[in-house]
GROMACS .gro file of C-alpha atoms in nm:
model
  186
    1MET     CA    1  -0.649  -0.015  -0.764
    2THR     CA    2  -0.549  -0.088  -0.405
    3PHE     CA    3  -0.756  -0.092  -0.087
    4GLN     CA    4  -0.689  -0.106   0.283
    5GLU     CA    5  -0.911  -0.134   0.590
    6THR     CA    6  -1.152  -0.340   0.380
    7HIS     CA    7  -1.294  -0.584   0.639
    8VAL     CA    8  -1.366  -0.827   0.355
    9SER     CA    9  -1.520  -1.158   0.453
   10ASP     CA   10  -1.573  -1.477   0.253
   11ASN     CA   11  -1.943  -1.386   0.235
   12THR     CA   12  -1.882  -1.047   0.073
   13LEU     CA   13  -1.590  -1.143  -0.151
   14SER     CA   14  -1.797  -1.274  -0.443
   15ILE     CA   15  -2.024  -0.968  -0.427
   16ILE     CA   16  -1.725  -0.733  -0.436
   17ASN     CA   17  -1.566  -0.917  -0.729
   18THR     CA   18  -1.897  -0.908  -0.919
   19GLN     CA   19  -1.941  -0.536  -0.858
   20PHE     CA   20  -1.588  -0.450  -0.970
   21GLN     CA   21  -1.594  -0.690  -1.266
   22ALA     CA   22  -1.218  -0.704  -1.236
   23ARG     CA   23  -0.990  -0.919  -1.449
   24TYR     CA   24  -0.782  -1.006  -1.145
   25SER     CA   25  -0.824  -0.936  -0.777
   26MET     CA   26  -0.661  -1.037  -0.452
   27TRP     CA   27  -0.806  -0.984  -0.107
   28THR     CA   28  -0.722  -1.036   0.256
   29ARG     CA   29  -0.937  -0.937   0.549
   30HIS     CA   30  -0.769  -0.593   0.555
   31CYS     CA   31  -0.631  -0.529   0.203
   32GLY     CA   32  -0.723  -0.564  -0.160
   33ILE     CA   33  -0.586  -0.522  -0.511
   34VAL     CA   34  -0.803  -0.506  -0.822
   35SER     CA   35  -0.690  -0.499  -1.185
   36PHE     CA   36  -0.922  -0.420  -1.473
   37ASN     CA   37  -0.648  -0.478  -1.730
   38PRO     CA   38  -0.574  -0.827  -1.864
   39SER     CA   39  -0.211  -0.721  -1.912
   40PHE     CA   40  -0.150  -0.709  -1.536
   41ILE     CA   41  -0.135  -1.061  -1.395
   42PHE     CA   42  -0.080  -1.105  -1.021
   43SER     CA   43   0.127  -1.375  -0.859
   44ASP     CA   44  -0.015  -1.535  -0.547
   45ASN     CA   45   0.019  -1.324  -0.234
   46LEU     CA   46   0.384  -1.365  -0.133
   47VAL     CA   47   0.290  -1.306   0.233
   48PRO     CA   48  -0.029  -1.512   0.280
   49GLU     CA   49   0.020  -1.556   0.654
   50ASN     CA   50  -0.039  -1.185   0.730
   51ASP     CA   51  -0.381  -1.041   0.645
   52ARG     CA   52  -0.249  -0.685   0.682
   53ILE     CA   53  -0.015  -0.727   0.386
   54ILE     CA   54  -0.052  -0.812   0.020
   55LEU     CA   55   0.272  -0.845  -0.174
   56THR     CA   56   0.241  -0.955  -0.533
   57LYS     CA   57   0.461  -0.969  -0.840
   58VAL     CA   58   0.283  -0.821  -1.142
   59LYS     CA   59   0.367  -0.960  -1.485
   60HIS     CA   60   0.253  -0.919  -1.843
   61PRO     CA   61   0.128  -1.239  -2.013
   62TYR     CA   62   0.368  -1.187  -2.307
   63ASN     CA   63   0.649  -1.011  -2.116
   64ALA     CA   64   0.576  -0.672  -2.274
   65PHE     CA   65   0.711  -0.505  -1.961
   66GLU     CA   66   0.950  -0.602  -1.686
   67PRO     CA   67   0.769  -0.738  -1.379
   68PHE     CA   68   0.708  -0.508  -1.085
   69TRP     CA   69   0.601  -0.565  -0.725
   70LEU     CA   70   0.304  -0.414  -0.548
   71LEU     CA   71   0.287  -0.397  -0.169
   72VAL     CA   72  -0.041  -0.303   0.001
   73LEU     CA   73  -0.034  -0.243   0.376
   74TYR     CA   74  -0.279  -0.181   0.655
   75ALA     CA   75  -0.076  -0.111   0.968
   76PRO     CA   76  -0.216  -0.157   1.319
   77ALA     CA   77  -0.386   0.163   1.432
   78THR     CA   78  -0.422   0.130   1.806
   79SER     CA   79  -0.073   0.047   1.933
   80CYS     CA   80   0.247   0.232   1.844
   81GLN     CA   81   0.451  -0.069   1.953
   82GLN     CA   82   0.250  -0.305   1.728
   83ARG     CA   83   0.289  -0.057   1.440
   84GLN     CA   84   0.666  -0.039   1.492
   85GLN     CA   85   0.689  -0.419   1.497
   86PHE     CA   86   0.468  -0.440   1.189
   87PHE     CA   87   0.692  -0.210   0.984
   88ASP     CA   88   1.008  -0.383   1.106
   89HIS     CA   89   0.848  -0.710   0.989
   90VAL     CA   90   0.760  -0.559   0.649
   91LEU     CA   91   1.115  -0.431   0.609
   92GLY     CA   92   1.247  -0.779   0.685
   93LEU     CA   93   1.015  -0.928   0.422
   94LEU     CA   94   1.133  -0.684   0.157
   95HIS     CA   95   1.493  -0.788   0.221
   96ASN     CA   96   1.413  -1.162   0.230
   97LYS     CA   97   1.628  -1.322  -0.042
   98ASP     CA   98   1.377  -1.607  -0.086
   99LEU     CA   99   1.111  -1.360  -0.209
  100ASP     CA  100   1.355  -1.215  -0.469
  101ILE     CA  101   1.197  -0.867  -0.473
  102ASN     CA  102   1.349  -0.606  -0.700
  103LEU     CA  103   1.317  -0.296  -0.479
  104ASP     CA  104   1.382  -0.075  -0.783
  105ARG     CA  105   1.047  -0.195  -0.921
  106LEU     CA  106   0.841  -0.182  -0.601
  107PHE     CA  107   0.530   0.029  -0.538
  108ILE     CA  108   0.400   0.066  -0.182
  109THR     CA  109   0.047   0.179  -0.096
  110GLY     CA  110  -0.173   0.164   0.206
  111GLY     CA  111  -0.290   0.279   0.542
  112PHE     CA  112   0.025   0.342   0.744
  113ASN     CA  113  -0.166   0.479   1.044
  114TYR     CA  114   0.101   0.737   1.122
  115SER     CA  115   0.161   1.082   0.980
  116TYR     CA  116   0.488   1.218   0.845
  117LEU     CA  117   0.360   1.563   0.935
  118ARG     CA  118   0.337   1.493   1.307
  119PRO     CA  119   0.621   1.555   1.551
  120HIS     CA  120   0.771   1.259   1.736
  121LEU     CA  121   0.759   1.027   1.435
  122SER     CA  122   0.990   0.785   1.615
  123SER     CA  123   0.717   0.704   1.867
  124GLN     CA  124   0.466   0.631   1.588
  125THR     CA  125   0.655   0.390   1.365
  126SER     CA  126   0.982   0.214   1.294
  127LEU     CA  127   1.267   0.455   1.224
  128GLN     CA  128   1.435   0.189   1.007
  129TRP     CA  129   1.117   0.183   0.795
  130VAL     CA  130   1.110   0.562   0.764
  131SER     CA  131   1.480   0.566   0.666
  132PHE     CA  132   1.415   0.295   0.406
  133LEU     CA  133   1.133   0.498   0.251
  134ASN     CA  134   1.331   0.823   0.262
  135ASP     CA  135   1.636   0.662   0.101
  136HIS     CA  136   1.465   0.467  -0.177
  137PHE     CA  137   1.113   0.598  -0.239
  138TYR     CA  138   0.913   0.903  -0.337
  139ASN     CA  139   0.575   0.995  -0.190
  140ALA     CA  140   0.368   1.018  -0.511
  141LEU     CA  141   0.110   1.242  -0.342
  142MET     CA  142   0.374   1.517  -0.323
  143LYS     CA  143   0.354   1.554  -0.701
  144ASP     CA  144   0.048   1.779  -0.683
  145ASP     CA  145   0.086   1.890  -0.319
  146LEU     CA  146  -0.166   1.635  -0.197
  147HIS     CA  147   0.059   1.501   0.079
  148GLU     CA  148  -0.094   1.733   0.342
  149ILE     CA  149  -0.459   1.662   0.260
  150PRO     CA  150  -0.614   1.458   0.542
  151THR     CA  151  -0.698   1.099   0.455
  152PHE     CA  152  -0.838   1.025   0.801
  153ARG     CA  153  -1.099   1.212   1.001
  154ARG     CA  154  -1.237   1.108   1.339
  155ASN     CA  155  -1.454   1.415   1.406
  156GLU     CA  156  -1.447   1.784   1.320
  157THR     CA  157  -1.120   1.843   1.504
  158THR     CA  158  -0.917   1.523   1.458
  159TYR     CA  159  -0.778   1.459   1.113
  160SER     CA  160  -0.446   1.364   0.957
  161THR     CA  161  -0.272   1.216   0.657
  162ILE     CA  162  -0.204   0.847   0.724
  163ASP     CA  163  -0.243   0.689   0.379
  164TYR     CA  164   0.039   0.693   0.126
  165ILE     CA  165   0.152   0.589  -0.220
  166PHE     CA  166   0.526   0.543  -0.260
  167VAL     CA  167   0.713   0.475  -0.584
  168ASN     CA  168   1.079   0.389  -0.610
  169GLN     CA  169   1.299   0.693  -0.676
  170ALA     CA  170   1.370   0.549  -1.023
  171PHE     CA  171   1.002   0.607  -1.113
  172ARG     CA  172   0.978   0.956  -0.962
  173THR     CA  173   0.996   1.133  -1.298
  174GLN     CA  174   0.725   0.907  -1.436
  175VAL     CA  175   0.466   1.024  -1.183
  176ILE     CA  176   0.258   1.246  -1.412
  177GLU     CA  177  -0.032   1.331  -1.184
  178SER     CA  178  -0.164   1.245  -0.841
  179ASN     CA  179  -0.519   1.270  -0.718
  180LEU     CA  180  -0.729   1.180  -0.416
  181HIS     CA  181  -1.096   1.085  -0.427
  182LYS     CA  182  -1.310   1.066  -0.118
  183LEU     CA  183  -1.562   0.785  -0.140
  184ASP     CA  184  -1.916   0.847  -0.030
  185VAL     CA  185  -1.982   0.624   0.270
  186SER     CA  186  -2.358   0.612   0.216
   0.00000   0.00000   0.00000
């Protein structure tokens, strides 16, 4: 399970971990990953210097499956320029030879804070990032036509889809079902 826009603090971290009763979890101020399965072991965050990114390699304790990588993002919301720089930075990380990421086994989730459905996409994010996603990944929410359901609402008139789950094209046929659940804020 992945989270973004969490606002987790050191004071709330132990409470959150107790409530989830997770086997493994990883948190930054803006992102989180929780695993309830002992077969999914996380590496340390491969990008610890950026609290808007969690990148981890997920392994099985007895190598029952080939490792995969999980990237959780929470992009800046207020500045298009900051968002463009953020995604250019993420793209650079994914191509960093020192991190040794197998892009064929990468899953990307998070709050992108831009919408594919809006015109003028180039002013909202990095075009290199969009090309990278279009060339190598599949929006898993398209499986059951959930890609147009709003994931953000400011009031009764402002809403859009800004949160995504991408799987590498190699895994496209393995996406069986997609679903969205709105959490009760009370």
